[in-house]
Amino acid sequence: MELLSSTKVSGGWLKRYRHESLSVKGDMVFAIFLPAQAESANVPVLYWLSGLTCTDENFSQKAGAFKKAAELGLAIVMPDTSPRGTDYPGEHESYDFGSGAGFYVNATVAPYSNTYHMYDYVVKELPTLVEEHFPVTDKRSISGHSMGGHGALICALKNPGRYQSVSAFAPITNPTQCPWGEKAFTGYLGDDREAWKAWDTCELIATASERLPLLVDQGEADNFLEEQLKPEALEQACEKAGHELTLRRQSGYDHSYFFISSFIDDHLAHHAKALGL
C-alpha cells in the first residue's frame, strides 16, 4: 500500500492509501480513521459506503463523524465508490452510471464485467487488507448513504454473520423499481430483471437468513425521495417478512451531508452497541 496522506483528528489519525486491487484489476484508494485506542489495542471497524459521484473524501470531510468515533473507540473505513482509471464507452457521460456509480454490484456485462466488481471489493478484498495491516478486530459493521445505503443493506443481507450491525441514510431501497437502479442494473447486469433481484434490498429481505435490525434515516425534504429512494417499499418488505426496521423520517432534511452530519452520532452509537463498545 502507498500512504497518500496522514492527518491527526480527534486524537486519532485519518490516513488515505492507494493499493492495487485484484477485484477491480487496478488501483483503488481508501481512507481509514483510527482512534487513539488503536495505539494500544485492536478496535472494531465500521465500513462506510458513499453515494453517487462521491469518493472516500466526501464522508471524511463533511460527515463530522470522527469526534464520536474517537469517543467510542471505533475505526471507520471509507472506500471509493467505483473503479478508476478505465475509459469504457459512456463511462464518464453521466453522474448515475459508470464513474462514481459502481452501485456495489459485481457487473456481468462487458466491458464493465472486467473491473466493476465493487461488491467483492467491499465485502471481501478490502476487509482482508484492513485486518491484515491495521490494528483492528474482525468485528465489522456497515453503513452508507444513498447508493451507498443500498450497498450497505445488500452487503449485510447477502452475508449473514459477517457484520454485527447495519444502517443507512436515504438508501436506494428498491433499485429494481427506480430510474437510478434500472439504468445501473441494465448497464452492469443486463436485461434480465430476475437477475437484478439478487441486488435489491426489498427482494433480499424476504429470504434473509439473518435478521439484523435496520436503522434508516430519511429526510422528508429529499429531492429524490419519491422517485428514487422509496422508503415505503422498504417498510412494506420488512413488515411482510417480520424484519425489524427503525425508519426515522426527518422533517425538513434533504439528501446532503448536512443531513448525514446531523444524525451520524446516532448511527455510530447504534453500531458501537452491536460491536460491544
Short mmCIF file of C-alpha atoms in Angstrom, two decimals:
data_model
loop_
_atom_site.label_atom_id
_atom_site.label_comp_id
_atom_site.label_asym_id
_atom_site.label_seq_id
_atom_site.Cartn_x
_atom_site.Cartn_y
_atom_site.Cartn_z
CA MET A 1 0.00 0.00 0.00
CA GLU A 2 1.07 3.57 -0.69
CA LEU A 3 0.31 6.12 2.03
CA LEU A 4 -1.15 9.22 0.38
CA SER A 5 -1.81 11.35 3.46
CA SER A 6 -1.95 11.23 7.25
CA THR A 7 -3.92 13.76 9.30
CA LYS A 8 -4.40 13.97 13.07
CA VAL A 9 -8.06 14.37 14.04
CA SER A 10 -9.95 13.94 17.32
CA GLY A 11 -6.92 12.34 18.94
CA GLY A 12 -6.66 9.70 16.21
CA TRP A 13 -5.44 9.55 12.64
CA LEU A 14 -7.14 9.75 9.27
CA LYS A 15 -4.99 8.04 6.66
CA ARG A 16 -5.51 7.60 2.91
CA TYR A 17 -3.93 4.76 0.95
CA ARG A 18 -3.65 3.60 -2.62
CA HIS A 19 -3.31 -0.09 -3.37
CA GLU A 20 -3.60 -2.49 -6.26
CA SER A 21 -6.92 -4.30 -6.20
CA LEU A 22 -7.43 -7.77 -7.62
CA SER A 23 -11.20 -7.33 -7.58
CA VAL A 24 -11.23 -4.32 -9.90
CA LYS A 25 -7.91 -5.04 -11.63
CA GLY A 26 -6.46 -1.63 -10.90
CA ASP A 27 -5.54 0.87 -8.23
CA MET A 28 -8.06 1.80 -5.55
CA VAL A 29 -7.97 4.48 -2.87
CA PHE A 30 -9.49 4.16 0.57
CA ALA A 31 -9.30 6.10 3.83
CA ILE A 32 -9.24 4.80 7.39
CA PHE A 33 -9.81 6.62 10.66
CA LEU A 34 -8.01 5.02 13.59
CA PRO A 35 -8.97 6.30 17.06
CA ALA A 36 -6.36 6.74 19.77
CA GLN A 37 -7.47 3.43 21.33
CA ALA A 38 -5.96 1.64 18.33
CA GLU A 39 -2.48 2.55 19.59
CA SER A 40 -2.84 0.06 22.44
CA ALA A 41 -5.47 -2.47 21.30
CA ASN A 42 -7.29 -3.69 18.21
CA VAL A 43 -10.59 -1.91 17.59
CA PRO A 44 -13.73 -2.86 15.60
CA VAL A 45 -14.48 -1.30 12.23
CA LEU A 46 -17.39 0.47 10.59
CA TYR A 47 -17.33 0.35 6.79
CA TRP A 48 -18.91 3.43 5.21
CA LEU A 49 -20.16 3.29 1.62
CA SER A 50 -20.70 6.62 -0.13
CA GLY A 51 -23.20 7.60 -2.81
CA LEU A 52 -23.31 8.66 -6.43
CA THR A 53 -20.45 10.92 -7.61
CA CYS A 54 -18.58 10.51 -4.31
CA THR A 55 -15.12 9.30 -3.37
CA ASP A 56 -13.72 8.38 0.05
CA GLU A 57 -13.25 12.08 0.80
CA ASN A 58 -16.90 13.17 0.94
CA PHE A 59 -17.58 11.39 4.21
CA SER A 60 -14.24 12.21 5.81
CA GLN A 61 -14.58 15.93 5.07
CA LYS A 62 -18.30 16.50 5.60
CA ALA A 63 -19.85 13.93 7.95
CA GLY A 64 -18.31 15.14 11.21
CA ALA A 65 -18.06 11.56 12.44
CA PHE A 66 -14.57 11.35 13.88
CA LYS A 67 -15.15 13.00 17.27
CA LYS A 68 -17.85 10.48 18.19
CA ALA A 69 -15.90 7.57 16.67
CA ALA A 70 -12.90 8.62 18.76
CA GLU A 71 -15.00 8.61 21.93
CA LEU A 72 -16.33 5.15 21.12
CA GLY A 73 -13.02 3.65 20.04
CA LEU A 74 -14.35 2.80 16.58
CA ALA A 75 -12.34 2.69 13.36
CA ILE A 76 -14.03 3.80 10.14
CA VAL A 77 -13.02 2.60 6.67
CA MET A 78 -14.13 4.65 3.66
CA PRO A 79 -13.61 3.10 0.21
CA ASP A 80 -14.11 4.78 -3.14
CA THR A 81 -17.42 4.21 -4.91
CA SER A 82 -16.23 2.67 -8.18
CA PRO A 83 -13.14 1.56 -10.07
CA ARG A 84 -11.00 4.33 -11.55
CA GLY A 85 -8.59 4.54 -14.43
CA THR A 86 -10.74 2.90 -17.10
CA ASP A 87 -12.28 4.63 -20.10
CA TYR A 88 -15.16 2.45 -21.27
CA PRO A 89 -17.66 3.82 -23.82
CA GLY A 90 -20.13 6.00 -21.93
CA GLU A 91 -18.42 5.51 -18.58
CA HIS A 92 -17.94 9.21 -17.88
CA GLU A 93 -21.01 10.65 -19.59
CA SER A 94 -23.49 10.72 -16.69
CA TYR A 95 -23.39 11.03 -12.92
CA ASP A 96 -25.56 7.99 -12.24
CA PHE A 97 -23.67 5.33 -14.18
CA GLY A 98 -20.00 4.46 -14.57
CA SER A 99 -17.54 6.79 -12.85
CA GLY A 100 -18.51 7.25 -9.21
CA ALA A 101 -21.54 4.99 -9.64
CA GLY A 102 -20.42 1.40 -9.15
CA PHE A 103 -23.60 0.50 -7.20
CA TYR A 104 -21.69 -2.10 -5.15
CA VAL A 105 -22.56 -4.95 -7.53
CA ASN A 106 -20.43 -7.39 -9.49
CA ALA A 107 -21.00 -6.44 -13.12
CA THR A 108 -21.71 -9.26 -15.55
CA VAL A 109 -21.95 -7.25 -18.79
CA ALA A 110 -18.83 -6.38 -20.79
CA PRO A 111 -16.81 -4.24 -20.62
CA TYR A 112 -17.84 -3.40 -17.03
CA SER A 113 -17.58 -7.06 -16.04
CA ASN A 114 -13.81 -6.73 -16.41
CA THR A 115 -13.39 -4.35 -13.49
CA TYR A 116 -16.67 -3.27 -11.86
CA HIS A 117 -16.67 -5.77 -9.00
CA MET A 118 -17.29 -3.35 -6.15
CA TYR A 119 -19.27 -5.92 -4.18
CA ASP A 120 -16.30 -8.29 -4.00
CA TYR A 121 -14.01 -5.38 -3.21
CA VAL A 122 -16.09 -4.06 -0.32
CA VAL A 123 -17.18 -7.38 1.19
CA LYS A 124 -14.03 -9.48 0.75
CA GLU A 125 -10.88 -7.81 -0.51
CA LEU A 126 -10.86 -4.55 1.45
CA PRO A 127 -11.69 -6.07 4.87
CA THR A 128 -8.99 -8.71 4.36
CA LEU A 129 -6.47 -5.97 3.58
CA VAL A 130 -7.56 -3.79 6.50
CA GLU A 131 -7.50 -6.64 9.01
CA GLU A 132 -4.04 -7.69 7.86
CA HIS A 133 -2.38 -4.28 8.00
CA PHE A 134 -4.13 -2.27 10.74
CA PRO A 135 -4.84 -2.70 14.48
CA VAL A 136 -8.45 -3.77 14.04
CA THR A 137 -10.55 -6.78 15.00
CA ASP A 138 -12.70 -8.90 12.71
CA LYS A 139 -15.84 -7.36 14.20
CA ARG A 140 -17.40 -5.30 11.42
CA SER A 141 -20.43 -3.10 10.86
CA ILE A 142 -21.56 -1.35 7.69
CA SER A 143 -23.39 1.84 6.78
CA GLY A 144 -23.80 4.17 3.84
CA HIS A 145 -25.69 6.93 2.07
CA SER A 146 -27.98 6.80 -0.97
CA MET A 147 -26.29 4.40 -3.44
CA GLY A 148 -24.01 3.53 -0.53
CA GLY A 149 -27.03 2.93 1.70
CA HIS A 150 -28.21 0.43 -0.90
CA GLY A 151 -24.72 -1.09 -0.82
CA ALA A 152 -24.64 -1.37 2.96
CA LEU A 153 -28.03 -3.04 3.13
CA ILE A 154 -27.36 -5.62 0.42
CA CYS A 155 -23.89 -6.43 1.78
CA ALA A 156 -25.38 -7.19 5.20
CA LEU A 157 -28.35 -9.13 3.83
CA LYS A 158 -26.23 -11.25 1.48
CA ASN A 159 -23.60 -12.12 4.12
CA PRO A 160 -25.15 -13.44 7.34
CA GLY A 161 -22.69 -13.41 10.20
CA ARG A 162 -20.22 -11.06 8.52
CA TYR A 163 -21.47 -7.81 10.07
CA GLN A 164 -22.60 -7.07 13.59
CA SER A 165 -24.93 -4.25 12.52
CA VAL A 166 -26.14 -2.23 9.54
CA SER A 167 -27.63 1.21 8.96
CA ALA A 168 -28.28 3.63 6.11
CA PHE A 169 -29.03 7.23 5.27
CA ALA A 170 -31.57 7.78 2.46
CA PRO A 171 -30.83 4.42 0.82
CA ILE A 172 -31.97 3.37 -2.63
CA THR A 173 -34.17 0.67 -1.14
CA ASN A 174 -35.77 -0.85 -4.25
CA PRO A 175 -33.35 -0.32 -7.17
CA THR A 176 -35.14 -2.74 -9.48
CA GLN A 177 -38.09 -0.33 -9.39
CA CYS A 178 -36.49 3.11 -9.71
CA PRO A 179 -34.75 5.01 -12.55
CA TRP A 180 -31.30 5.03 -10.93
CA GLY A 181 -31.35 1.31 -10.33
CA GLU A 182 -32.89 0.40 -13.67
CA LYS A 183 -30.21 2.35 -15.54
CA ALA A 184 -27.33 0.96 -13.50
CA PHE A 185 -28.53 -2.63 -13.40
CA THR A 186 -29.18 -2.70 -17.13
CA GLY A 187 -25.64 -1.46 -17.78
CA TYR A 188 -23.92 -3.70 -15.24
CA LEU A 189 -26.16 -6.78 -15.13
CA GLY A 190 -28.02 -6.87 -18.45
CA ASP A 191 -31.71 -7.01 -19.28
CA ASP A 192 -32.74 -9.99 -17.13
CA ARG A 193 -34.74 -8.38 -14.36
CA GLU A 194 -34.82 -11.63 -12.40
CA ALA A 195 -31.03 -11.38 -12.04
CA TRP A 196 -31.40 -7.86 -10.65
CA LYS A 197 -33.30 -9.13 -7.62
CA ALA A 198 -30.09 -10.50 -6.09
CA TRP A 199 -29.00 -6.86 -5.62
CA ASP A 200 -32.26 -5.36 -4.32
CA THR A 201 -32.81 -4.85 -0.58
CA CYS A 202 -36.57 -5.27 -0.77
CA GLU A 203 -36.17 -8.58 -2.60
CA LEU A 204 -33.43 -9.87 -0.30
CA ILE A 205 -35.33 -9.18 2.91
CA ALA A 206 -37.97 -11.77 2.03
CA THR A 207 -35.47 -14.63 2.20
CA ALA A 208 -32.83 -13.25 4.57
CA SER A 209 -31.45 -15.89 6.93
CA GLU A 210 -30.22 -13.25 9.39
CA ARG A 211 -32.40 -10.50 10.79
CA LEU A 212 -30.08 -7.68 11.79
CA PRO A 213 -32.16 -4.70 12.95
CA LEU A 214 -32.15 -1.98 10.29
CA LEU A 215 -31.66 1.67 11.25
CA VAL A 216 -32.57 4.04 8.42
CA ASP A 217 -32.80 7.82 8.43
CA GLN A 218 -34.63 9.56 5.59
CA GLY A 219 -35.03 13.30 5.09
CA GLU A 220 -38.57 14.35 4.22
CA ALA A 221 -37.30 17.24 2.07
CA ASP A 222 -35.11 14.93 -0.01
CA ASN A 223 -35.49 15.74 -3.73
CA PHE A 224 -35.07 12.05 -4.59
CA LEU A 225 -37.49 10.69 -2.01
CA GLU A 226 -40.47 9.59 -4.10
CA GLU A 227 -38.91 8.69 -7.45
CA GLN A 228 -35.63 7.06 -6.40
CA LEU A 229 -35.48 6.10 -2.72
CA LYS A 230 -38.91 4.61 -1.97
CA PRO A 231 -38.68 4.08 1.82
CA GLU A 232 -42.29 2.89 1.83
CA ALA A 233 -41.21 -0.15 -0.21
CA LEU A 234 -38.65 -0.99 2.46
CA GLU A 235 -41.30 -0.63 5.17
CA GLN A 236 -43.64 -2.97 3.34
CA ALA A 237 -40.92 -5.57 2.72
CA CYS A 238 -39.82 -5.53 6.36
CA GLU A 239 -43.37 -5.72 7.66
CA LYS A 240 -44.16 -8.67 5.40
CA ALA A 241 -41.01 -10.55 6.40
CA GLY A 242 -41.08 -9.62 10.08
CA HIS A 243 -37.72 -7.88 9.76
CA GLU A 244 -37.00 -5.26 12.43
CA LEU A 245 -36.80 -1.76 10.93
CA THR A 246 -36.39 1.63 12.58
CA LEU A 247 -37.19 4.13 9.82
CA ARG A 248 -36.86 7.70 11.04
CA ARG A 249 -38.39 10.32 8.77
CA GLN A 250 -36.61 13.58 9.48
CA SER A 251 -38.68 16.69 8.78
CA GLY A 252 -37.00 19.40 6.69
CA TYR A 253 -33.81 17.47 5.91
CA ASP A 254 -32.59 16.94 2.35
CA HIS A 255 -30.19 14.46 0.70
CA SER A 256 -26.97 16.27 1.61
CA TYR A 257 -24.18 15.77 4.12
CA PHE A 258 -25.83 18.39 6.31
CA PHE A 259 -28.45 15.70 6.88
CA ILE A 260 -25.85 12.99 7.47
CA SER A 261 -23.83 15.11 9.89
CA SER A 262 -26.98 15.84 11.91
CA PHE A 263 -27.63 12.17 12.72
CA ILE A 264 -24.30 10.38 12.25
CA ASP A 265 -23.70 10.16 16.00
CA ASP A 266 -26.90 8.13 16.41
CA HIS A 267 -25.70 5.68 13.77
CA LEU A 268 -22.26 5.36 15.32
CA ALA A 269 -23.88 4.64 18.70
CA HIS A 270 -26.12 2.01 17.05
CA HIS A 271 -23.06 0.25 15.65
CA ALA A 272 -20.98 0.66 18.78
CA LYS A 273 -23.64 -1.12 20.86
CA ALA A 274 -23.70 -4.06 18.45
CA LEU A 275 -19.91 -4.17 18.40
CA GLY A 276 -19.70 -4.33 22.19
CA LEU A 277 -18.18 -0.87 22.73
#
